[in-house]
Amino acid sequence: MTANLHVSSHPLVKHKLTLLRDTATDHRKFRELVRELALLLGYEATQDLNLEPAVVNTPMGEATGSLTTEIIGVVPILRAGLGLVDGIQELLPAVQVWHIGLYRDEETLRPVEYYNKLPDAPTVQLCLVLDPMLATGGSGIATINILKRWGAKRIKFLGILAAPEGVQALSDAHPDVPIHVAELDERLNEIGFIVPGLGDAGDRMFGT
Ligand code: PRP
């Protein structure tokens, strides 16, 4: 579809996504699967992190290795993006978490911003935008607009499901932003839900 799009082909991602979609999966299990998927997708999305040589002392002497040097910020889009934070923090314990609050107006499907406490100047070198659902792409685009205005230079989008419409819109608006997801679904339906999808990720995560 677009060169920006990276759909995981890992068997564990496919397995966990299938369980996640299932209506028989309860809220507790849903949150656990989202956390595990975030960790696996985060692993794939960070394979080009910058490394610098580093020397450490093993019990047997010196070893030359490598350490990651980039300061990373994760940017969960409230609410549903929150579910992806724990898995990413397990992988990257030192990340900064910057929350952005957006909801989709149910009539227009346009994102409405309601929370943003970013400081004046950027404090990170790589931003991972977290939102399980890339539907029309409006929320992702609006968040990346905010981050670029903030001064963020290197940004990636990490989600679970994407609709082709959302991938197209996001890569048209931000061709420099790679998109990492567990699956590219068929389409959006008439009320802007991803089909076959998994329903409303926020509602299933938080029991609302
Ligand atoms: C859902 C979802 C994404 C957004 C995706 O959020 O979690 O944030 O819609 O749609 P888009 O790509 O068309 O913008 P929702 O507005 O339901 O808010 P919530 O996360 O608080 O449930």
PDB file of C-alpha atoms and ligand atoms in Angstrom:
ATOM      1  CA  MET A   1       0.000   0.000   0.000  1.00  0.00           C
ATOM      2  CA  THR A   2       2.391   2.718   1.158  1.00  0.00           C
ATOM      3  CA  ALA A   3       6.067   2.394   1.938  1.00  0.00           C
ATOM      4  CA  ASN A   4       5.426   3.963   5.353  1.00  0.00           C
ATOM      5  CA  LEU A   5       3.261   1.081   6.497  1.00  0.00           C
ATOM      6  CA  HIS A   6       4.801  -1.783   8.476  1.00  0.00           C
ATOM      7  CA  VAL A   7       2.362  -4.596   9.224  1.00  0.00           C
ATOM      8  CA  SER A   8       3.764  -7.152  11.635  1.00  0.00           C
ATOM      9  CA  SER A   9       4.063 -10.676  10.323  1.00  0.00           C
ATOM     10  CA  HIS A  10       5.047 -12.146  13.683  1.00  0.00           C
ATOM     11  CA  PRO A  11       2.983 -15.239  14.592  1.00  0.00           C
ATOM     12  CA  LEU A  12       2.580 -14.080  18.208  1.00  0.00           C
ATOM     13  CA  VAL A  13       1.154 -10.757  17.005  1.00  0.00           C
ATOM     14  CA  LYS A  14      -1.330 -12.557  14.742  1.00  0.00           C
ATOM     15  CA  HIS A  15      -2.329 -14.907  17.565  1.00  0.00           C
ATOM     16  CA  LYS A  16      -2.841 -12.157  20.147  1.00  0.00           C
ATOM     17  CA  LEU A  17      -4.691  -9.924  17.686  1.00  0.00           C
ATOM     18  CA  THR A  18      -7.139 -12.731  16.892  1.00  0.00           C
ATOM     19  CA  LEU A  19      -7.908 -13.166  20.601  1.00  0.00           C
ATOM     20  CA  LEU A  20      -8.219  -9.383  20.986  1.00  0.00           C
ATOM     21  CA  ARG A  21     -10.874  -9.137  18.268  1.00  0.00           C
ATOM     22  CA  ASP A  22     -13.013 -11.883  19.813  1.00  0.00           C
ATOM     23  CA  THR A  23     -16.136 -10.614  21.590  1.00  0.00           C
ATOM     24  CA  ALA A  24     -15.595 -13.442  24.118  1.00  0.00           C
ATOM     25  CA  THR A  25     -12.441 -11.641  25.356  1.00  0.00           C
ATOM     26  CA  ASP A  26     -13.267  -9.759  28.585  1.00  0.00           C
ATOM     27  CA  HIS A  27     -11.884  -6.377  29.682  1.00  0.00           C
ATOM     28  CA  ARG A  28      -9.090  -7.810  31.823  1.00  0.00           C
ATOM     29  CA  LYS A  29      -7.862 -10.109  29.052  1.00  0.00           C
ATOM     30  CA  PHE A  30      -8.292  -7.315  26.498  1.00  0.00           C
ATOM     31  CA  ARG A  31      -5.966  -5.012  28.465  1.00  0.00           C
ATOM     32  CA  GLU A  32      -3.420  -7.797  28.901  1.00  0.00           C
ATOM     33  CA  LEU A  33      -3.392  -8.526  25.158  1.00  0.00           C
ATOM     34  CA  VAL A  34      -3.046  -4.822  24.304  1.00  0.00           C
ATOM     35  CA  ARG A  35      -0.065  -4.584  26.665  1.00  0.00           C
ATOM     36  CA  GLU A  36       1.581  -7.639  25.099  1.00  0.00           C
ATOM     37  CA  LEU A  37       0.917  -6.395  21.560  1.00  0.00           C
ATOM     38  CA  ALA A  38       2.433  -3.017  22.448  1.00  0.00           C
ATOM     39  CA  LEU A  39       5.602  -4.743  23.613  1.00  0.00           C
ATOM     40  CA  LEU A  40       5.888  -6.852  20.452  1.00  0.00           C
ATOM     41  CA  LEU A  41       5.060  -3.983  18.084  1.00  0.00           C
ATOM     42  CA  GLY A  42       7.355  -1.668  20.047  1.00  0.00           C
ATOM     43  CA  TYR A  43      10.186  -4.156  19.571  1.00  0.00           C
ATOM     44  CA  GLU A  44       9.634  -4.069  15.802  1.00  0.00           C
ATOM     45  CA  ALA A  45       9.242  -0.281  15.670  1.00  0.00           C
ATOM     46  CA  THR A  46      12.537   0.326  17.490  1.00  0.00           C
ATOM     47  CA  GLN A  47      14.795  -1.762  15.296  1.00  0.00           C
ATOM     48  CA  ASP A  48      16.492   1.347  13.878  1.00  0.00           C
ATOM     49  CA  LEU A  49      17.312   3.067  17.192  1.00  0.00           C
ATOM     50  CA  ASN A  50      20.677   4.792  17.223  1.00  0.00           C
ATOM     51  CA  LEU A  51      23.471   2.934  18.984  1.00  0.00           C
ATOM     52  CA  GLU A  52      26.808   4.093  20.295  1.00  0.00           C
ATOM     53  CA  PRO A  53      29.741   1.899  21.244  1.00  0.00           C
ATOM     54  CA  ALA A  54      30.143   1.331  24.966  1.00  0.00           C
ATOM     55  CA  VAL A  55      32.672  -0.565  27.050  1.00  0.00           C
ATOM     56  CA  VAL A  56      31.579  -2.424  30.183  1.00  0.00           C
ATOM     57  CA  ASN A  57      33.406  -4.667  32.637  1.00  0.00           C
ATOM     58  CA  THR A  58      32.254  -8.258  32.753  1.00  0.00           C
ATOM     59  CA  PRO A  59      33.522 -10.557  35.551  1.00  0.00           C
ATOM     60  CA  MET A  60      36.070 -11.758  32.960  1.00  0.00           C
ATOM     61  CA  GLY A  61      37.317  -8.399  31.688  1.00  0.00           C
ATOM     62  CA  GLU A  62      36.306  -5.655  29.297  1.00  0.00           C
ATOM     63  CA  ALA A  63      33.615  -6.106  26.661  1.00  0.00           C
ATOM     64  CA  THR A  64      32.781  -3.670  23.908  1.00  0.00           C
ATOM     65  CA  GLY A  65      29.065  -3.433  23.227  1.00  0.00           C
ATOM     66  CA  SER A  66      26.510  -0.840  22.241  1.00  0.00           C
ATOM     67  CA  LEU A  67      23.991   1.278  24.089  1.00  0.00           C
ATOM     68  CA  THR A  68      20.989   3.141  22.741  1.00  0.00           C
ATOM     69  CA  THR A  69      21.353   6.878  23.071  1.00  0.00           C
ATOM     70  CA  GLU A  70      18.114   8.382  21.774  1.00  0.00           C
ATOM     71  CA  ILE A  71      15.842  10.113  24.248  1.00  0.00           C
ATOM     72  CA  ILE A  72      12.443   8.614  23.537  1.00  0.00           C
ATOM     73  CA  GLY A  73       9.013   9.999  24.273  1.00  0.00           C
ATOM     74  CA  VAL A  74       5.815   8.015  23.998  1.00  0.00           C
ATOM     75  CA  VAL A  75       2.705   9.981  23.216  1.00  0.00           C
ATOM     76  CA  PRO A  76      -0.486   8.052  24.010  1.00  0.00           C
ATOM     77  CA  ILE A  77      -3.627   9.541  22.477  1.00  0.00           C
ATOM     78  CA  LEU A  78      -6.262   9.485  25.243  1.00  0.00           C
ATOM     79  CA  ARG A  79      -8.051   7.394  26.054  1.00  0.00           C
ATOM     80  CA  ALA A  80      -7.345   4.211  24.160  1.00  0.00           C
ATOM     81  CA  GLY A  81      -3.640   4.941  23.604  1.00  0.00           C
ATOM     82  CA  LEU A  82      -3.139   4.564  27.368  1.00  0.00           C
ATOM     83  CA  GLY A  83      -3.464   0.794  27.027  1.00  0.00           C
ATOM     84  CA  LEU A  84      -0.283   0.662  24.957  1.00  0.00           C
ATOM     85  CA  VAL A  85       1.901   2.568  27.444  1.00  0.00           C
ATOM     86  CA  ASP A  86       2.672  -0.277  29.890  1.00  0.00           C
ATOM     87  CA  GLY A  87       4.047  -2.614  27.225  1.00  0.00           C
ATOM     88  CA  ILE A  88       6.263   0.134  25.788  1.00  0.00           C
ATOM     89  CA  GLN A  89       7.526   1.057  29.266  1.00  0.00           C
ATOM     90  CA  GLU A  90       8.493  -2.561  29.874  1.00  0.00           C
ATOM     91  CA  LEU A  91      10.571  -2.429  26.717  1.00  0.00           C
ATOM     92  CA  LEU A  92      11.920   1.106  27.225  1.00  0.00           C
ATOM     93  CA  PRO A  93      11.917   1.848  30.965  1.00  0.00           C
ATOM     94  CA  ALA A  94      13.429   5.317  30.541  1.00  0.00           C
ATOM     95  CA  VAL A  95      10.824   6.769  28.182  1.00  0.00           C
ATOM     96  CA  GLN A  96       9.062  10.039  28.858  1.00  0.00           C
ATOM     97  CA  VAL A  97       5.262   9.814  28.580  1.00  0.00           C
ATOM     98  CA  TRP A  98       3.476  12.837  27.129  1.00  0.00           C
ATOM     99  CA  HIS A  99      -0.314  12.500  26.998  1.00  0.00           C
ATOM    100  CA  ILE A 100      -2.412  14.106  24.297  1.00  0.00           C
ATOM    101  CA  GLY A 101      -6.193  14.156  24.787  1.00  0.00           C
ATOM    102  CA  LEU A 102      -8.306  13.938  21.649  1.00  0.00           C
ATOM    103  CA  TYR A 103     -11.722  12.529  20.988  1.00  0.00           C
ATOM    104  CA  ARG A 104     -13.498  12.030  17.722  1.00  0.00           C
ATOM    105  CA  ASP A 105     -16.639  14.088  17.251  1.00  0.00           C
ATOM    106  CA  GLU A 106     -19.245  11.393  16.560  1.00  0.00           C
ATOM    107  CA  GLU A 107     -20.968  13.460  13.863  1.00  0.00           C
ATOM    108  CA  THR A 108     -18.043  14.888  11.931  1.00  0.00           C
ATOM    109  CA  LEU A 109     -15.427  12.252  12.926  1.00  0.00           C
ATOM    110  CA  ARG A 110     -13.021  15.199  13.327  1.00  0.00           C
ATOM    111  CA  PRO A 111     -10.610  15.126  16.294  1.00  0.00           C
ATOM    112  CA  VAL A 112     -11.244  17.550  19.159  1.00  0.00           C
ATOM    113  CA  GLU A 113      -8.254  18.373  21.396  1.00  0.00           C
ATOM    114  CA  TYR A 114      -8.877  18.476  25.166  1.00  0.00           C
ATOM    115  CA  TYR A 115      -5.526  17.792  26.862  1.00  0.00           C
ATOM    116  CA  ASN A 116      -2.006  18.880  26.011  1.00  0.00           C
ATOM    117  CA  LYS A 117       0.668  19.685  28.600  1.00  0.00           C
ATOM    118  CA  LEU A 118       3.733  19.565  26.385  1.00  0.00           C
ATOM    119  CA  PRO A 119       6.459  21.913  27.630  1.00  0.00           C
ATOM    120  CA  ASP A 120       7.647  24.776  25.412  1.00  0.00           C
ATOM    121  CA  ALA A 121      10.615  23.026  23.831  1.00  0.00           C
ATOM    122  CA  PRO A 122      10.926  19.396  22.771  1.00  0.00           C
ATOM    123  CA  THR A 123      12.598  17.145  25.335  1.00  0.00           C
ATOM    124  CA  VAL A 124      12.887  13.992  23.219  1.00  0.00           C
ATOM    125  CA  GLN A 125      14.591  12.901  20.014  1.00  0.00           C
ATOM    126  CA  LEU A 126      12.125  10.202  18.976  1.00  0.00           C
ATOM    127  CA  CYS A 127       8.353  10.268  19.556  1.00  0.00           C
ATOM    128  CA  LEU A 128       6.251   7.111  19.440  1.00  0.00           C
ATOM    129  CA  VAL A 129       2.594   8.090  18.989  1.00  0.00           C
ATOM    130  CA  LEU A 130       0.390   5.393  20.526  1.00  0.00           C
ATOM    131  CA  ASP A 131      -3.202   4.751  19.492  1.00  0.00           C
ATOM    132  CA  PRO A 132      -4.620   1.257  18.975  1.00  0.00           C
ATOM    133  CA  MET A 133      -6.939   2.370  16.153  1.00  0.00           C
ATOM    134  CA  LEU A 134      -6.016   4.277  12.996  1.00  0.00           C
ATOM    135  CA  ALA A 135      -9.495   4.777  11.495  1.00  0.00           C
ATOM    136  CA  THR A 136      -9.913   7.985   9.435  1.00  0.00           C
ATOM    137  CA  GLY A 137      -6.436   9.002  10.591  1.00  0.00           C
ATOM    138  CA  GLY A 138      -7.736  12.323  11.956  1.00  0.00           C
ATOM    139  CA  SER A 139      -6.521  11.738  15.533  1.00  0.00           C
ATOM    140  CA  GLY A 140      -3.081  10.556  14.460  1.00  0.00           C
ATOM    141  CA  ILE A 141      -2.634  13.439  12.016  1.00  0.00           C
ATOM    142  CA  ALA A 142      -3.738  16.017  14.608  1.00  0.00           C
ATOM    143  CA  THR A 143      -1.359  14.577  17.218  1.00  0.00           C
ATOM    144  CA  ILE A 144       1.580  14.560  14.813  1.00  0.00           C
ATOM    145  CA  ASN A 145       0.738  18.170  13.833  1.00  0.00           C
ATOM    146  CA  ILE A 146       0.966  19.061  17.537  1.00  0.00           C
ATOM    147  CA  LEU A 147       4.294  17.225  17.909  1.00  0.00           C
ATOM    148  CA  LYS A 148       5.796  18.846  14.819  1.00  0.00           C
ATOM    149  CA  ARG A 149       4.723  22.301  16.040  1.00  0.00           C
ATOM    150  CA  TRP A 150       6.423  21.365  19.330  1.00  0.00           C
ATOM    151  CA  GLY A 151       9.611  20.739  17.368  1.00  0.00           C
ATOM    152  CA  ALA A 152       9.712  16.926  17.305  1.00  0.00           C
ATOM    153  CA  LYS A 153      11.876  15.734  14.424  1.00  0.00           C
ATOM    154  CA  ARG A 154      11.623  11.940  14.417  1.00  0.00           C
ATOM    155  CA  ILE A 155       8.127  10.526  14.896  1.00  0.00           C
ATOM    156  CA  LYS A 156       6.615   7.063  14.476  1.00  0.00           C
ATOM    157  CA  PHE A 157       3.001   5.929  14.808  1.00  0.00           C
ATOM    158  CA  LEU A 158       2.356   2.681  16.647  1.00  0.00           C
ATOM    159  CA  GLY A 159      -1.096   1.121  16.640  1.00  0.00           C
ATOM    160  CA  ILE A 160      -2.871  -2.209  16.538  1.00  0.00           C
ATOM    161  CA  LEU A 161      -5.370  -1.925  13.681  1.00  0.00           C
ATOM    162  CA  ALA A 162      -5.423   0.409  10.701  1.00  0.00           C
ATOM    163  CA  ALA A 163      -7.990   1.052   7.985  1.00  0.00           C
ATOM    164  CA  PRO A 164      -6.663   1.723   4.469  1.00  0.00           C
ATOM    165  CA  GLU A 165      -8.346   5.161   4.590  1.00  0.00           C
ATOM    166  CA  GLY A 166      -6.418   6.105   7.734  1.00  0.00           C
ATOM    167  CA  VAL A 167      -3.089   4.855   6.413  1.00  0.00           C
ATOM    168  CA  GLN A 168      -3.576   6.867   3.227  1.00  0.00           C
ATOM    169  CA  ALA A 169      -4.569  10.033   5.070  1.00  0.00           C
ATOM    170  CA  LEU A 170      -1.731   9.782   7.604  1.00  0.00           C
ATOM    171  CA  SER A 171       0.931   9.064   5.017  1.00  0.00           C
ATOM    172  CA  ASP A 172      -0.353  11.889   2.764  1.00  0.00           C
ATOM    173  CA  ALA A 173      -0.241  14.343   5.677  1.00  0.00           C
ATOM    174  CA  HIS A 174       3.011  13.069   7.197  1.00  0.00           C
ATOM    175  CA  PRO A 175       5.011  11.058   4.657  1.00  0.00           C
ATOM    176  CA  ASP A 176       8.013  11.036   6.993  1.00  0.00           C
ATOM    177  CA  VAL A 177       6.179   9.113   9.742  1.00  0.00           C
ATOM    178  CA  PRO A 178       6.420   5.297   9.657  1.00  0.00           C
ATOM    179  CA  ILE A 179       3.250   3.455  10.709  1.00  0.00           C
ATOM    180  CA  HIS A 180       3.611   0.211  12.679  1.00  0.00           C
ATOM    181  CA  VAL A 181       0.498  -1.927  13.193  1.00  0.00           C
ATOM    182  CA  ALA A 182      -0.517  -5.512  13.861  1.00  0.00           C
ATOM    183  CA  GLU A 183      -2.942  -5.614  10.906  1.00  0.00           C
ATOM    184  CA  LEU A 184      -4.323  -3.624   8.012  1.00  0.00           C
ATOM    185  CA  ASP A 185      -8.076  -4.256   8.002  1.00  0.00           C
ATOM    186  CA  GLU A 186     -10.537  -4.087   5.100  1.00  0.00           C
ATOM    187  CA  ARG A 187     -12.245  -0.720   5.432  1.00  0.00           C
ATOM    188  CA  LEU A 188     -14.126   1.813   7.513  1.00  0.00           C
ATOM    189  CA  ASN A 189     -17.879   1.407   7.872  1.00  0.00           C
ATOM    190  CA  GLU A 190     -20.422   4.238   7.525  1.00  0.00           C
ATOM    191  CA  ILE A 191     -19.924   5.360  11.143  1.00  0.00           C
ATOM    192  CA  GLY A 192     -16.144   5.381  10.929  1.00  0.00           C
ATOM    193  CA  PHE A 193     -15.424   2.054  12.650  1.00  0.00           C
ATOM    194  CA  ILE A 194     -12.729  -0.282  11.345  1.00  0.00           C
ATOM    195  CA  VAL A 195     -14.149  -3.493   9.800  1.00  0.00           C
ATOM    196  CA  PRO A 196     -13.733  -6.270  10.834  1.00  0.00           C
ATOM    197  CA  GLY A 197     -11.885  -4.422  13.603  1.00  0.00           C
ATOM    198  CA  LEU A 198     -12.417  -5.110  17.281  1.00  0.00           C
ATOM    199  CA  GLY A 199     -15.158  -2.635  18.197  1.00  0.00           C
ATOM    200  CA  ASP A 200     -14.385   0.475  20.267  1.00  0.00           C
ATOM    201  CA  ALA A 201     -10.938  -0.070  21.773  1.00  0.00           C
ATOM    202  CA  GLY A 202     -11.427   2.544  24.533  1.00  0.00           C
ATOM    203  CA  ASP A 203     -14.739   1.040  25.624  1.00  0.00           C
ATOM    204  CA  ARG A 204     -13.392  -2.518  25.643  1.00  0.00           C
ATOM    205  CA  MET A 205     -10.301  -1.462  27.565  1.00  0.00           C
ATOM    206  CA  PHE A 206     -12.078   0.580  30.213  1.00  0.00           C
ATOM    207  CA  GLY A 207     -15.392  -1.274  30.445  1.00  0.00           C
ATOM    208  CA  THR A 208     -17.495   1.716  29.398  1.00  0.00           C
TER     209      THR A 208
HETATM  210  C1  PRP B   1     -10.923   6.331  18.795  1.00  0.00           C
HETATM  211  C2  PRP B   1      -9.570   5.629  18.763  1.00  0.00           C
HETATM  212  C3  PRP B   1      -8.683   6.647  18.110  1.00  0.00           C
HETATM  213  C4  PRP B   1      -9.608   7.328  17.151  1.00  0.00           C
HETATM  214  C5  PRP B   1      -9.325   6.790  15.794  1.00  0.00           C
HETATM  215  O1  PRP B   1     -10.936   7.209  19.855  1.00  0.00           O
HETATM  216  O2  PRP B   1      -9.109   5.269  20.018  1.00  0.00           O
HETATM  217  O3  PRP B   1      -8.144   7.600  19.024  1.00  0.00           O
HETATM  218  O4  PRP B   1     -10.951   7.033  17.559  1.00  0.00           O
HETATM  219  O5  PRP B   1     -10.114   7.399  14.864  1.00  0.00           O
HETATM  220  P1  PRP B   1      -9.573   8.347  13.720  1.00  0.00           P
HETATM  221  O6  PRP B   1      -8.373   7.688  13.106  1.00  0.00           O
HETATM  222  O7  PRP B   1     -10.752   8.389  12.797  1.00  0.00           O
HETATM  223  O8  PRP B   1      -9.264   9.682  14.335  1.00  0.00           O
HETATM  224  P2  PRP B   1     -12.277   7.823  20.464  1.00  0.00           P
HETATM  225  O9  PRP B   1     -12.618   9.130  19.851  1.00  0.00           O
HETATM  226  O10 PRP B   1     -13.357   6.775  20.445  1.00  0.00           O
HETATM  227  O11 PRP B   1     -11.822   8.170  21.933  1.00  0.00           O
HETATM  228  P3  PRP B   1     -11.381   7.184  23.126  1.00  0.00           P
HETATM  229  O12 PRP B   1     -10.002   6.680  22.787  1.00  0.00           O
HETATM  230  O13 PRP B   1     -11.390   8.115  24.291  1.00  0.00           O
HETATM  231  O14 PRP B   1     -12.384   6.067  23.231  1.00  0.00           O
END
